[in-house]
Short mmCIF file of C-alpha atoms and ligand atoms in Angstrom, two decimals:
data_model
loop_
_atom_site.label_atom_id
_atom_site.label_comp_id
_atom_site.label_asym_id
_atom_site.label_seq_id
_atom_site.Cartn_x
_atom_site.Cartn_y
_atom_site.Cartn_z
CA UNK A 146 21.44 20.71 34.92
CA UNK A 147 22.38 18.74 31.67
CA UNK A 148 26.14 17.55 30.05
CA UNK A 149 27.67 16.03 27.86
CA UNK A 150 30.88 14.26 28.24
CA UNK A 151 32.94 13.14 24.76
CA UNK A 152 29.39 12.40 23.48
CA UNK A 153 30.14 10.70 20.04
CA UNK A 154 27.40 10.32 17.38
CA UNK A 155 25.59 10.25 13.49
CA UNK A 156 23.72 9.10 10.79
CA UNK A 157 24.92 4.65 9.20
CA UNK A 158 28.03 5.34 8.78
CA UNK A 159 28.61 8.77 8.68
CA UNK A 160 29.98 10.03 12.47
CA UNK A 161 28.75 13.38 13.09
CA UNK A 162 29.81 14.90 17.02
CA UNK A 163 33.12 14.00 17.98
CA UNK A 164 34.24 13.84 22.03
CA UNK A 165 31.65 16.67 22.25
CA UNK A 166 31.91 17.79 26.28
CA UNK A 167 28.96 20.58 27.07
CA UNK A 168 28.07 21.21 30.05
CA UNK A 169 24.24 23.36 30.98
CA UNK A 170 23.50 24.86 33.97
CA UNK A 171 19.78 25.44 35.73
CA UNK A 172 18.94 28.89 34.39
CA UNK A 173 21.09 30.03 32.45
CA UNK A 174 20.49 30.04 28.22
CA UNK A 175 22.55 28.69 26.46
CA UNK A 176 23.48 28.83 22.58
CA UNK A 177 25.56 26.72 20.17
CA UNK A 178 26.50 28.24 17.48
CA UNK A 179 28.64 27.18 13.76
CA UNK A 180 28.08 27.41 9.93
CA UNK A 181 25.74 24.89 7.49
CA UNK A 182 25.85 21.15 8.60
CA UNK A 183 28.21 22.13 11.91
CA UNK A 184 26.88 19.18 14.08
CA UNK A 185 24.36 21.55 15.82
CA UNK A 186 21.13 19.99 14.65
CA UNK A 187 21.88 16.78 15.76
CA UNK A 188 23.76 18.04 19.09
CA UNK A 189 20.27 18.52 19.84
CA UNK A 190 18.47 15.27 18.19
CA UNK A 191 21.04 13.93 20.51
CA UNK A 192 20.15 14.89 23.66
CA UNK A 193 16.32 14.73 22.36
CA UNK A 194 16.76 11.03 21.66
CA UNK A 195 16.47 10.88 18.28
CA UNK A 196 19.98 10.76 16.86
CA UNK A 197 21.09 7.89 19.00
CA UNK A 198 24.34 7.73 20.62
CA UNK A 199 27.13 5.54 20.00
CA UNK A 200 29.93 6.35 22.57
CA UNK A 201 30.08 8.90 25.38
CA UNK A 202 27.68 10.51 28.04
CA UNK A 203 24.64 12.27 28.37
CA UNK A 204 23.79 13.52 32.70
CA UNK A 205 19.82 15.31 33.26
CA UNK A 206 20.21 16.32 36.32
CA UNK A 207 22.82 13.52 37.56
CA UNK A 208 20.88 10.39 35.99
CA UNK A 209 22.05 9.10 32.36
CA UNK A 210 20.17 9.81 30.62
CA UNK A 211 21.11 8.73 26.29
CA UNK A 212 19.53 5.46 26.64
CA UNK A 213 15.88 6.79 26.92
CA UNK A 214 13.64 7.76 24.17
CA UNK A 215 12.27 10.32 23.75
CA UNK A 216 8.82 10.15 24.90
CA UNK A 217 10.90 9.66 28.11
CA UNK A 218 13.10 12.51 28.40
CA UNK A 219 9.88 14.68 27.65
CA UNK A 220 8.50 13.41 30.69
CA UNK A 221 11.50 14.08 32.41
CA UNK A 222 11.57 17.66 31.19
CA UNK A 223 13.28 17.50 28.25
CA UNK A 224 11.72 19.60 25.12
CA UNK A 225 12.80 20.14 21.71
CA UNK A 226 10.67 22.66 19.35
CA UNK A 227 12.54 21.43 16.42
CA UNK A 228 14.35 22.85 13.50
CA UNK A 229 10.99 24.55 10.81
CA UNK A 230 8.67 24.02 13.75
CA UNK A 231 7.00 20.88 12.16
CA UNK A 232 3.63 21.64 13.91
CA UNK A 233 1.23 19.21 13.33
CA UNK A 234 -1.27 21.42 10.16
CA UNK A 235 -4.72 19.97 10.18
CA UNK A 236 -5.50 19.81 13.53
CA UNK A 237 -6.20 23.21 15.23
CA UNK A 238 -4.11 25.72 17.57
CA UNK A 239 -5.50 24.27 21.04
CA UNK A 240 -5.61 20.59 19.33
CA UNK A 241 -1.92 21.74 18.85
CA UNK A 242 -1.88 22.94 21.80
CA UNK A 243 -3.20 19.85 23.91
CA UNK A 244 -0.60 17.39 22.13
CA UNK A 245 2.20 19.41 23.95
CA UNK A 246 0.21 18.86 27.60
CA UNK A 247 -0.37 14.63 26.39
CA UNK A 248 1.94 13.15 29.07
CA UNK A 249 0.36 15.51 31.95
CA UNK A 250 -2.75 14.69 34.13
CA UNK A 251 -2.41 17.70 36.68
CA UNK A 252 -4.97 19.94 34.92
CA UNK A 253 -5.47 22.87 37.37
CA UNK A 254 -1.15 22.86 36.22
CA UNK A 255 -2.07 22.67 31.92
CA UNK A 256 -4.90 25.36 32.73
CA UNK A 257 -1.85 27.75 33.90
CA UNK A 258 0.58 27.26 31.04
CA UNK A 259 -2.45 27.39 28.43
CA UNK A 260 -3.11 30.85 30.40
CA UNK A 261 0.18 32.46 30.52
CA UNK A 262 1.03 30.29 26.29
CA UNK A 263 -1.70 32.97 25.52
CA UNK A 264 -0.29 35.40 27.53
CA UNK A 265 3.12 35.15 25.83
CA UNK A 266 1.44 34.49 22.47
CA UNK A 267 -1.78 36.47 22.47
CA UNK A 268 -2.58 35.62 18.29
CA UNK A 269 -2.56 32.33 19.30
CA UNK A 270 -5.59 32.70 21.52
CA UNK A 271 -7.57 34.69 19.11
CA UNK A 272 -6.28 31.41 16.80
CA UNK A 273 -6.90 28.42 18.41
CA UNK A 274 -9.78 27.21 16.29
CA UNK A 275 -7.72 27.67 13.18
CA UNK A 276 -5.77 24.76 12.11
CA UNK A 277 -2.56 24.42 12.72
CA UNK A 278 -1.53 24.94 8.80
CA UNK A 279 -2.60 28.17 8.15
CA UNK A 280 -0.87 29.93 10.24
CA UNK A 281 2.19 32.49 9.85
CA UNK A 282 5.70 31.36 9.91
CA UNK A 283 6.02 33.38 12.34
CA UNK A 284 2.90 32.36 14.22
CA UNK A 285 3.90 28.50 13.30
CA UNK A 286 7.17 29.72 15.59
CA UNK A 287 5.10 30.93 18.03
CA UNK A 288 2.77 27.34 17.74
CA UNK A 289 5.63 25.17 18.33
CA UNK A 290 7.07 26.65 21.08
CA UNK A 291 3.75 27.17 23.45
CA UNK A 292 3.52 23.00 22.47
CA UNK A 293 6.65 22.54 23.81
CA UNK A 294 5.90 24.77 26.90
CA UNK A 295 2.50 22.72 27.41
CA UNK A 296 4.52 20.32 28.41
CA UNK A 297 6.15 21.74 30.92
CA UNK A 298 10.02 21.74 30.72
CA UNK A 299 12.79 21.70 32.63
CA UNK A 300 15.07 22.51 29.71
CA UNK A 301 14.10 24.25 26.28
CA UNK A 302 15.94 22.89 23.67
CA UNK A 303 15.23 25.54 20.79
CA UNK A 304 16.22 24.66 17.01
CA UNK A 305 17.31 27.76 14.73
CA UNK A 306 13.75 29.86 16.14
CA UNK A 307 14.50 32.63 14.08
CA UNK A 308 14.34 30.42 11.13
CA UNK A 309 12.86 32.06 7.55
CA UNK A 310 11.05 34.99 10.21
CA UNK A 311 10.93 38.80 9.12
CA UNK A 312 13.45 41.14 11.45
CA UNK A 313 10.50 42.17 13.53
CA UNK A 314 9.25 38.27 14.19
CA UNK A 315 12.55 37.40 15.00
CA UNK A 316 13.36 40.51 18.11
CA UNK A 317 10.22 39.31 19.18
CA UNK A 318 11.08 35.29 19.15
CA UNK A 319 14.33 36.52 20.70
CA UNK A 320 12.09 38.22 24.04
CA UNK A 321 10.16 35.13 24.70
CA UNK A 322 13.09 33.44 24.26
CA UNK A 323 14.95 35.85 27.01
CA UNK A 324 11.22 36.26 28.72
CA UNK A 325 10.48 32.23 28.87
CA UNK A 326 14.17 31.79 30.61
CA UNK A 327 12.43 34.36 33.31
CA UNK A 328 9.29 33.50 34.07
CA UNK A 329 9.71 30.39 35.73
CA UNK A 330 13.57 29.93 35.21
CA UNK A 331 13.62 27.57 31.77
CA UNK A 332 16.90 26.59 31.72
CA UNK A 333 17.15 27.02 27.58
CA UNK A 334 19.62 25.74 24.64
CA UNK A 335 19.40 27.62 21.74
CA UNK A 336 20.86 26.50 18.05
CA UNK A 337 21.25 29.63 16.05
CA UNK A 338 21.98 31.08 12.54
CA UNK A 339 21.30 34.45 13.89
CA UNK A 340 24.48 34.06 16.41
CA UNK A 341 24.34 37.91 16.87
CA UNK A 342 20.77 38.18 18.28
CA UNK A 343 21.16 34.57 19.83
CA UNK A 344 24.18 36.39 21.27
CA UNK A 345 22.80 38.72 22.83
CA UNK A 346 20.39 37.28 25.04
CA UNK A 347 22.66 33.44 26.18
CA UNK A 348 24.94 34.06 29.45
CA UNK A 349 27.69 31.26 27.66
CA UNK A 350 28.12 30.55 24.08
CA UNK A 351 29.23 27.24 22.77
CA UNK A 352 31.08 26.90 19.02
CA UNK A 353 30.97 23.76 17.09
CA UNK A 354 32.62 23.11 13.89
CA UNK A 355 33.01 20.14 11.98
CA UNK A 356 31.22 18.34 15.06
CA UNK A 357 33.35 19.36 17.65
CA UNK A 358 33.33 21.68 19.87
CA UNK A 359 35.89 24.49 19.57
CA UNK A 360 35.13 27.25 21.26
CA UNK A 361 32.86 28.33 25.22
CA UNK A 362 33.17 31.47 26.95
CA UNK A 363 30.70 33.85 28.30
CA UNK A 364 28.15 35.19 25.56
CA UNK A 365 30.46 38.53 26.38
CA UNK A 366 33.38 37.25 25.60
CA UNK A 367 32.59 35.84 22.27
CA UNK A 368 30.84 38.51 21.18
CA UNK A 369 34.29 40.08 21.13
CA UNK A 370 35.63 37.43 19.98
CA UNK A 371 37.52 38.89 16.52
CA UNK A 372 37.31 35.51 15.17
CA UNK A 373 33.95 34.55 15.73
CA UNK A 374 32.93 38.40 14.89
CA UNK A 375 34.58 37.44 11.40
CA UNK A 376 33.02 33.75 11.29
CA UNK A 377 29.38 34.37 12.91
CA UNK A 378 28.55 37.87 13.36
CA UNK A 379 29.82 39.21 9.83
CA UNK A 380 31.48 42.26 11.79
P1 LIG B 272 22.31 23.63 9.51
O1 LIG B 272 21.71 25.14 10.11
O2 LIG B 272 22.04 23.65 8.71
O3 LIG B 272 20.65 22.96 9.67
P2 LIG B 272 23.79 21.69 11.16
O4 LIG B 272 24.85 22.53 12.11
O5 LIG B 272 21.80 22.08 12.75
O6 LIG B 272 22.91 22.39 9.89
P3 LIG B 272 23.26 19.32 11.22
O7 LIG B 272 21.60 18.71 10.95
O8 LIG B 272 23.48 18.82 12.53
O9 LIG B 272 23.71 20.16 11.14
O10 LIG B 272 23.86 18.41 10.35
C1 LIG B 272 24.80 17.31 10.37
C2 LIG B 272 25.86 16.89 8.95
O11 LIG B 272 24.92 16.10 9.43
C3 LIG B 272 25.70 17.11 8.06
O12 LIG B 272 27.10 16.66 6.67
C4 LIG B 272 24.35 16.24 7.23
O13 LIG B 272 24.28 16.39 5.93
C5 LIG B 272 24.60 15.34 7.72
N1 LIG B 272 22.91 14.64 8.21
C6 LIG B 272 21.92 15.59 9.02
N2 LIG B 272 21.38 14.25 9.30
C7 LIG B 272 21.25 13.69 8.52
C8 LIG B 272 20.87 12.19 8.43
N3 LIG B 272 19.08 12.40 8.52
N4 LIG B 272 21.50 11.31 7.95
C9 LIG B 272 22.27 11.12 7.31
N5 LIG B 272 23.55 13.14 7.18
C10 LIG B 272 22.58 13.47 8.09
#
């Protein structure tokens, strides 16, 4: 579904990503793990068109997409849930969700997807007329994920969905990520500091160090890998 070929990207004079090669197949959950500042968010933002690709290629369903704008990429089915949620605090829950379906015109489909996100997160249905900014951190994460789902993505990019959440909420968010993947065969690219939980729901994983992919393997093998255990799993 998505392929990065020798992607280089960065900010101003700083090159952050070096020759990134990465493949995501349709229906997979892929996780990208790495230390603070390794380049995880930059990788996601290069895919979603926010950080420009300086050289290399990104192919989505076989088409080159690395020169397209973020709104075009959303229309093609690539949606990112950014780190720190970035919901609209002064808009209600319902209005935040409407922003997610902004580019769509299929009323029936939008209604179906609204019912779906309310079934995933019933608390959002209860709070639909409440301002987004008044929700708890966990509820805001639910809203940010739901807003992305309202665009009916083929590929969902999740940047640190567990950040700053209580353990019980983290567990619930990871279960829902798995469910979203199963229910609609939504392909998921998950960036996480919480490598242990991420690898438990992922099919495969990549490790990024200083902007370079150093390891790529099945999630099962990564969980058993002693270097990974020491560096990222606290074992
Ligand atoms: P974290 O888990 O801490 O979010 P990360 O792996 O997602 O880390 P990135 O956010 O991709 O890392 O950052 C990679 C590097 O790029 C870091 O050195 C960071 O300081 C730098 N960087 C990130 N955003 C910018 C920016 N807007 N301008 C300049 N440098 C940036």
